[in-house]
Amino acid sequence: MKLQKVKGTKDILPGEAERWRHIEEKIRGVMARYNYGEIRTPLFELTELFAKGTGQDTDIVTKEMYTFPDKGGRSLTLCPEGTPPVIRAYLENSLGRRFPLVKLFYIAPMFRQENPQAGRLRQFHQFGVEAIGSPQPQMDVEVISLCMDIYQEVGLQGLQLKLNSIGCRDCRASYRERLKNYLADKSERLCADCQVRSVKNPLRCFDCKKEGCQLVMQEAPSTLDGLCQNCREHFQAVQNGLTDLGIPFEVDPGLVRGLDYYTRTVFEVLSSGLGAQDALCGGGRYDDLVEELGGEPTPAVGFAAGMERLLLSLNEAEETARLGPDLFLISLGPQAQTASLQLIHRLRKIGLRCEMDYLGRSLKSQLREANRQGAPFALIIGKRELESGEANLKDMRNGQEQKVSWADTQRIYSRIRGKDTEKPPIPM
Ligand code: AMP
């Protein structure tokens, strides 16, 4: 028999591994800026942890786990997701007793026995965060903005952020009853799985991709109408916070997420280039999980994001991302070239991707080169600009020009990266 890798797994070969490392470094860089500490938990845990944590009726636990007995007869499971192990480690190591707010991140392989297809594997990798200890909506906003910053950092654009609130333990219970009643006489229009879900866990019917079920759920009472006053205010504050940070989102009352532990905020990031498996990342608040796993009541919020899907999306976007500097410095004459070299050095240090001319080309052909490389901005420095200290920053997409003091790297940075990033990152 020819030895082959297990179905649904992948070898990451040299070349490809460099891409992984590059992305992982970017992720770690953003995590450090947000002050999240890395946690590494074992690849396998007691099966019980996921039954309790992820939820006894979830697809992950009922259908997808790699579970096996060890020689001592204990039931062990290869981690299908990161949150329960992190919370177990948080409790076991008394992290909450030492710090009132614990902010952790991980990058780790996960295992789920699903049908493999593009973007869906049996061993895949997730990066994720868990912020444990704060009930405040600002914490949700930080977690979401961290996630979006990672995608921006690696050069993914055009993503869709979907947001919803599914309420707290109290208001969700009465909403579930309303939903159950609504579904009670519609069971013949639901698929076999949803017929069971409509009784056991009716919110899960929102997740079903079957057309008949989706039609039924379109008419269902909205998750948002079921929120109590506190949850409504919390959700509003999360939305306001995201708006203040300039992070676009779309409220989707049908977004419930497939796990049991979520409360209040839930969110997903989707990428249009991914086809059927379009979810890059999912997360939300889980205010009851720490208590359910044996700790004191402790609010928490986090997300998990797929590495393979991120890399797949980057494949689509990569050509432009790799070729395209943020800024092309156009220099006319040797003196301007010397000044440009110093300026580009400072701009790169604060995080801008920049390019300049090293071939002594004419203005026209430097502009052509900036276009060819897909640079959205060009800064033109010639003799006049050297004397006046001011130069035109040209938006190559619409031809508009604005005057900037060309030595002012902070100003140039914020003009290029947009209002939401007034301050450049700390030089790495
Ligand atoms: P989930 O918690 O199941 O929503 O997973 C979070 C993210 O992990 C998803 O949005 C995907 O990017 C990724 N993911 C989940 N399952 C798989 C899988 N079987 N293969 C590859 N990536 C996955």
XYZ file of C-alpha atoms and ligand atoms in Angstrom:
451
model
C 0.000 0.000 0.000
C 1.252 3.450 -0.873
C 1.540 5.587 2.227
C -0.405 8.798 1.896
C -1.433 11.630 4.119
C -4.770 11.318 5.877
C -7.757 12.652 3.930
C -8.412 16.301 4.717
C -4.851 17.059 5.854
C -2.164 19.028 4.030
C 1.605 19.182 3.837
C 2.949 22.683 4.066
C 6.093 22.594 1.972
C 9.019 25.032 1.853
C 7.865 28.101 -0.031
C 4.348 27.687 1.253
C 5.713 27.522 4.816
C 7.354 30.917 4.318
C 3.986 32.387 3.461
C 2.589 30.904 6.677
C 5.424 32.288 8.739
C 5.072 35.691 7.175
C 1.354 35.811 8.000
C 1.902 34.427 11.494
C 4.474 37.136 12.161
C 2.004 39.802 11.091
C -0.634 38.278 13.357
C 1.771 38.220 16.286
C 2.709 41.835 15.589
C -0.910 42.983 15.813
C -1.521 40.849 18.920
C 1.470 42.499 20.595
C 0.187 45.980 19.759
C -3.131 45.114 21.382
C -1.311 43.630 24.385
C -2.563 40.031 24.058
C -0.302 37.344 25.531
C 0.288 34.068 23.721
C -1.073 30.841 25.195
C -0.207 27.338 23.982
C -2.444 24.568 25.250
C -2.154 20.823 24.480
C -3.400 19.457 21.152
C -5.714 17.072 22.970
C -7.940 17.400 26.000
C -10.415 15.307 27.961
C -13.484 14.813 25.746
C -15.672 16.115 28.541
C -14.252 19.611 28.104
C -15.799 19.968 24.661
C -19.036 18.210 25.579
C -19.470 20.777 28.367
C -17.814 23.762 26.716
C -18.638 23.602 23.021
C -22.034 22.048 23.750
C -23.474 18.565 23.742
C -25.834 19.190 20.782
C -23.469 21.093 18.509
C -22.367 19.694 15.147
C -18.771 19.776 16.362
C -19.466 17.535 19.339
C -22.056 15.227 17.787
C -20.420 14.684 14.397
C -16.952 16.083 14.008
C -14.614 15.268 16.873
C -11.638 12.938 16.717
C -12.243 11.091 19.966
C -10.313 8.054 21.164
C -9.666 6.188 24.399
C -6.106 6.213 25.738
C -4.515 3.160 27.332
C -5.938 4.135 30.696
C -9.443 4.118 29.249
C -9.904 7.905 29.357
C -11.743 9.494 26.502
C -9.527 12.066 24.785
C -10.281 14.428 21.900
C -8.062 16.288 19.454
C -9.022 19.958 19.933
C -11.727 20.944 17.446
C -11.684 24.570 18.655
C -9.627 26.799 20.905
C -11.984 28.433 23.367
C -12.714 25.599 25.844
C -9.011 24.670 26.212
C -8.077 28.307 26.809
C -10.767 28.698 29.458
C -9.694 25.413 31.074
C -6.104 26.693 31.207
C -7.294 30.060 32.535
C -9.078 28.301 35.384
C -6.464 25.657 36.063
C -3.701 28.263 36.298
C -5.838 30.728 38.301
C -5.077 33.469 35.812
C -8.245 35.328 36.808
C -7.125 35.531 40.411
C -3.885 37.159 39.408
C -5.235 39.562 36.770
C -8.739 41.042 36.579
C -8.617 41.114 32.786
C -6.772 38.393 30.902
C -6.119 38.886 27.180
C -4.828 35.785 25.396
C -4.161 34.706 21.829
C -3.261 31.439 20.159
C -2.260 30.104 16.754
C -2.833 26.346 16.679
C -3.986 23.366 14.634
C -7.575 22.183 15.113
C -9.179 18.893 14.105
C -12.680 18.251 12.805
C -13.951 15.276 10.879
C -15.817 17.222 8.201
C -16.169 16.534 4.487
C -13.016 18.009 3.007
C -13.401 20.603 0.239
C -11.732 23.883 -0.722
C -11.338 25.823 2.519
C -12.492 22.925 4.678
C -9.967 20.493 6.091
C -9.800 17.896 8.833
C -6.661 19.382 10.287
C -6.719 23.147 9.878
C -5.225 26.060 11.783
C -6.829 28.865 13.668
C -5.597 32.040 15.243
C -7.851 33.443 17.885
C -8.148 35.611 20.950
C -9.992 35.392 24.238
C -10.422 38.518 26.398
C -11.582 37.241 29.772
C -12.970 39.454 32.533
C -14.746 42.445 31.009
C -18.488 42.771 30.330
C -18.029 46.135 28.625
C -19.069 46.700 25.020
C -15.711 48.427 24.457
C -14.073 45.042 24.974
C -16.168 43.591 22.140
C -15.142 46.543 19.985
C -11.456 45.980 20.753
C -11.693 42.296 19.851
C -13.450 43.046 16.559
C -11.087 45.874 15.658
C -8.074 43.662 16.418
C -9.475 41.064 14.044
C -10.081 43.607 11.276
C -6.601 45.095 11.844
C -5.036 41.693 11.224
C -6.818 41.419 7.887
C -5.767 44.943 6.993
C -2.201 44.218 8.037
C -1.929 41.189 5.755
C -3.482 43.115 2.866
C -6.987 41.633 2.649
C -9.616 44.076 1.524
C -13.282 44.080 0.634
C -14.272 41.971 3.641
C -17.722 41.942 5.097
C -18.234 42.151 8.862
C -21.566 40.771 10.046
C -22.797 41.522 13.513
C -25.680 40.472 15.706
C -26.701 40.081 19.326
C -28.369 36.926 20.573
C -29.041 38.207 24.084
C -28.149 36.995 27.543
C -29.157 33.854 29.395
C -32.402 35.492 30.525
C -33.768 37.155 27.416
C -32.615 34.334 25.167
C -34.713 31.823 27.089
C -37.949 33.663 26.321
C -36.842 34.326 22.726
C -36.165 30.598 22.279
C -39.690 29.832 23.429
C -41.116 32.322 20.914
C -39.030 30.804 18.168
C -40.041 27.285 19.167
C -43.711 28.282 19.014
C -43.192 29.884 15.619
C -41.525 26.712 14.287
C -43.934 24.289 15.920
C -46.400 24.134 12.998
C -43.785 24.426 10.248
C -41.934 21.211 10.719
C -42.967 19.780 7.331
C -41.191 22.717 5.646
C -37.948 22.056 7.555
C -35.180 19.567 6.774
C -34.761 16.534 9.054
C -31.912 18.202 11.002
C -33.907 21.386 11.554
C -36.938 19.413 12.700
C -34.787 18.175 15.575
C -33.167 21.594 16.074
C -36.541 23.351 16.163
C -37.282 21.501 19.392
C -33.825 21.122 20.944
C -32.087 24.313 19.913
C -34.272 26.394 17.593
C -31.736 29.221 17.120
C -29.556 26.757 15.245
C -32.167 26.691 12.421
C -30.826 30.114 11.357
C -27.560 28.386 10.449
C -29.128 25.913 8.014
C -28.129 26.428 4.394
C -31.146 24.531 2.934
C -33.438 26.770 0.932
C -36.693 25.566 2.511
C -35.368 26.204 6.024
C -33.981 29.591 5.038
C -37.402 30.634 3.718
C -39.019 29.627 7.007
C -36.346 31.475 9.009
C -36.716 34.660 6.970
C -40.181 35.074 8.475
C -39.136 34.057 11.998
C -39.233 36.507 14.931
C -36.007 38.512 14.909
C -33.263 37.789 17.446
C -33.010 41.559 17.931
C -36.672 41.930 18.931
C -36.041 39.392 21.682
C -33.327 41.441 23.452
C -33.881 42.798 26.967
C -33.106 46.455 27.692
C -29.542 45.757 28.942
C -28.662 43.609 25.950
C -30.145 46.166 23.590
C -28.025 48.931 25.129
C -24.943 46.714 25.046
C -25.468 45.948 21.367
C -26.046 49.614 20.562
C -22.795 50.534 22.341
C -20.877 47.914 20.345
C -22.267 49.335 17.112
C -21.477 52.905 18.182
C -17.931 51.905 19.100
C -17.334 50.275 15.723
C -18.766 53.297 13.934
C -16.488 55.589 15.960
C -13.491 53.546 14.825
C -14.627 53.700 11.200
C -15.138 49.930 10.981
C -18.005 49.179 8.573
C -20.395 46.381 9.567
C -23.768 44.995 8.696
C -26.290 43.885 11.300
C -27.572 40.425 10.403
C -30.357 39.244 12.747
C -29.992 35.735 11.265
C -26.400 35.359 12.480
C -26.402 33.043 15.504
C -23.176 30.979 15.194
C -23.136 27.238 15.642
C -21.839 26.947 19.195
C -23.744 26.853 22.454
C -21.776 29.270 24.550
C -22.349 32.585 22.832
C -24.223 35.398 24.567
C -24.931 38.918 23.309
C -22.519 39.948 20.538
C -21.796 37.493 17.732
C -19.883 38.340 14.574
C -18.433 36.854 11.418
C -16.045 38.120 8.794
C -16.729 36.958 5.251
C -14.618 37.105 2.121
C -16.358 37.116 -1.253
C -13.466 35.327 -2.995
C -13.896 32.090 -1.019
C -16.978 30.495 -2.589
C -19.139 28.278 -0.384
C -16.755 28.338 2.602
C -16.774 32.114 2.786
C -16.368 32.604 6.555
C -12.903 33.783 7.476
C -13.562 34.272 11.129
C -16.260 33.945 13.748
C -16.553 35.099 17.296
C -18.542 36.734 19.993
C -19.184 37.142 23.674
C -19.540 34.156 25.972
C -20.418 35.455 29.405
C -21.466 32.116 30.929
C -18.757 29.720 29.756
C -16.214 30.305 32.528
C -18.893 29.572 35.109
C -20.126 26.541 33.173
C -16.592 25.130 33.221
C -16.381 25.509 36.988
C -15.132 29.089 37.547
C -16.641 32.216 39.040
C -19.090 34.020 36.749
C -16.723 35.846 34.379
C -17.676 37.645 31.167
C -15.514 37.039 28.091
C -15.326 37.717 24.381
C -13.184 36.319 21.578
C -12.909 35.036 18.043
C -11.341 32.246 16.018
C -10.178 32.662 12.449
C -9.029 30.140 9.879
C -5.446 30.373 8.628
C -6.034 28.288 5.471
C -8.951 30.459 4.401
C -6.956 33.590 5.068
C -4.166 32.258 2.855
C -6.690 31.226 0.189
C -8.186 34.725 0.154
C -4.724 36.189 -0.047
C -4.046 34.044 -3.102
C -6.800 35.975 -4.814
C -5.632 39.365 -3.615
C -1.946 38.667 -3.437
C -0.790 39.873 -6.795
C -1.884 43.404 -6.039
C -0.960 43.134 -2.381
C 2.553 41.955 -3.180
C 3.159 44.203 -6.118
C 1.505 47.262 -4.754
C 3.381 49.667 -2.552
C 1.220 52.196 -0.684
C 3.306 55.018 -2.033
C 5.679 55.562 -4.934
C 8.187 58.363 -4.388
C 8.944 60.149 -7.613
C 12.214 62.014 -7.515
C 13.567 64.327 -10.185
C 17.315 64.862 -10.127
C 20.104 63.566 -7.902
C 19.382 65.872 -4.961
C 15.729 64.906 -4.910
C 16.765 61.287 -5.116
C 18.981 61.634 -2.048
C 16.157 63.319 -0.139
C 13.714 60.632 -1.306
C 15.964 57.859 -0.092
C 16.024 59.397 3.387
C 12.277 59.970 3.349
C 11.453 56.455 2.144
C 13.632 55.041 4.912
C 11.594 56.930 7.540
C 8.258 56.049 5.928
C 9.107 52.358 5.833
C 10.083 52.476 9.489
C 6.604 53.639 10.445
C 4.993 50.874 8.424
C 4.278 52.193 4.936
C 5.081 50.010 1.934
C 7.032 52.356 -0.304
C 8.975 52.275 -3.519
C 11.085 54.809 -5.407
C 12.996 55.100 -8.635
C 16.565 53.813 -8.816
C 16.990 54.131 -12.551
C 16.993 57.910 -12.996
C 13.843 57.782 -15.100
C 11.818 60.727 -16.367
C 8.751 62.037 -14.542
C 6.483 60.399 -17.076
C 8.074 56.996 -16.867
C 8.237 57.096 -13.048
C 4.504 57.825 -13.021
C 3.978 54.938 -15.424
C 6.011 52.673 -13.109
C 3.972 53.782 -10.066
C 0.836 52.850 -11.999
C 2.242 49.533 -13.122
C 3.041 48.601 -9.517
C -0.478 49.554 -8.461
C 0.626 52.251 -6.000
C -2.454 54.197 -4.894
C -0.340 57.277 -4.090
C 2.664 59.035 -5.540
C 4.673 61.854 -4.018
C 6.569 64.001 -6.465
C 9.792 65.637 -5.302
C 11.800 67.857 -7.625
C 13.951 70.940 -7.289
C 11.015 73.240 -6.462
C 9.723 70.875 -3.774
C 13.176 70.610 -2.212
C 13.267 74.382 -1.857
C 9.706 74.936 -0.617
C 9.476 71.853 1.621
C 6.062 71.093 0.147
C 5.110 68.471 -2.406
C 2.016 67.129 -4.121
C 0.657 63.821 -2.880
C -1.142 62.424 -5.874
C -3.987 59.937 -5.545
C -3.284 57.740 -8.559
C -6.827 56.376 -8.612
C -8.559 59.697 -9.255
C -5.703 62.061 -10.128
C -6.458 64.373 -7.193
C -3.511 66.104 -5.603
C -3.018 67.564 -2.156
C -0.111 69.573 -0.810
C 1.833 68.088 2.070
C 4.942 69.070 3.866
C 7.027 66.222 2.484
C 9.201 65.745 5.544
C 6.115 65.229 7.717
C 5.988 61.418 7.687
C 3.093 61.225 10.168
C 0.918 63.406 7.953
C 1.799 61.398 4.854
C 1.063 58.160 6.716
C -2.392 59.263 7.833
C -3.281 60.730 4.422
C -2.499 57.350 2.857
C -3.907 54.966 5.437
C -7.057 57.025 6.117
C -8.550 58.908 9.048
C -8.907 55.893 11.311
C -5.135 55.544 11.509
C -4.082 59.078 12.404
C -1.054 57.705 14.242
C 1.442 55.456 12.527
C 2.292 52.208 14.325
C 5.349 52.104 16.543
C 8.390 51.255 14.433
C 9.092 47.505 14.724
P -15.922 28.304 13.650
O -15.629 28.568 15.076
O -16.346 26.931 13.334
O -16.833 29.342 13.046
O -14.532 28.487 12.905
C -13.891 29.734 12.854
C -13.108 29.815 11.568
O -12.199 28.706 11.467
C -13.956 29.707 10.310
O -14.484 30.951 9.967
C -12.958 29.199 9.296
O -12.169 30.243 8.791
C -12.087 28.274 10.116
N -12.526 26.870 9.994
C -13.489 26.239 10.698
N -13.585 24.951 10.323
C -12.662 24.753 9.354
C -12.251 23.624 8.574
N -12.805 22.435 8.726
N -11.262 23.800 7.678
C -10.676 25.004 7.519
N -11.004 26.102 8.239
C -11.981 25.983 9.141
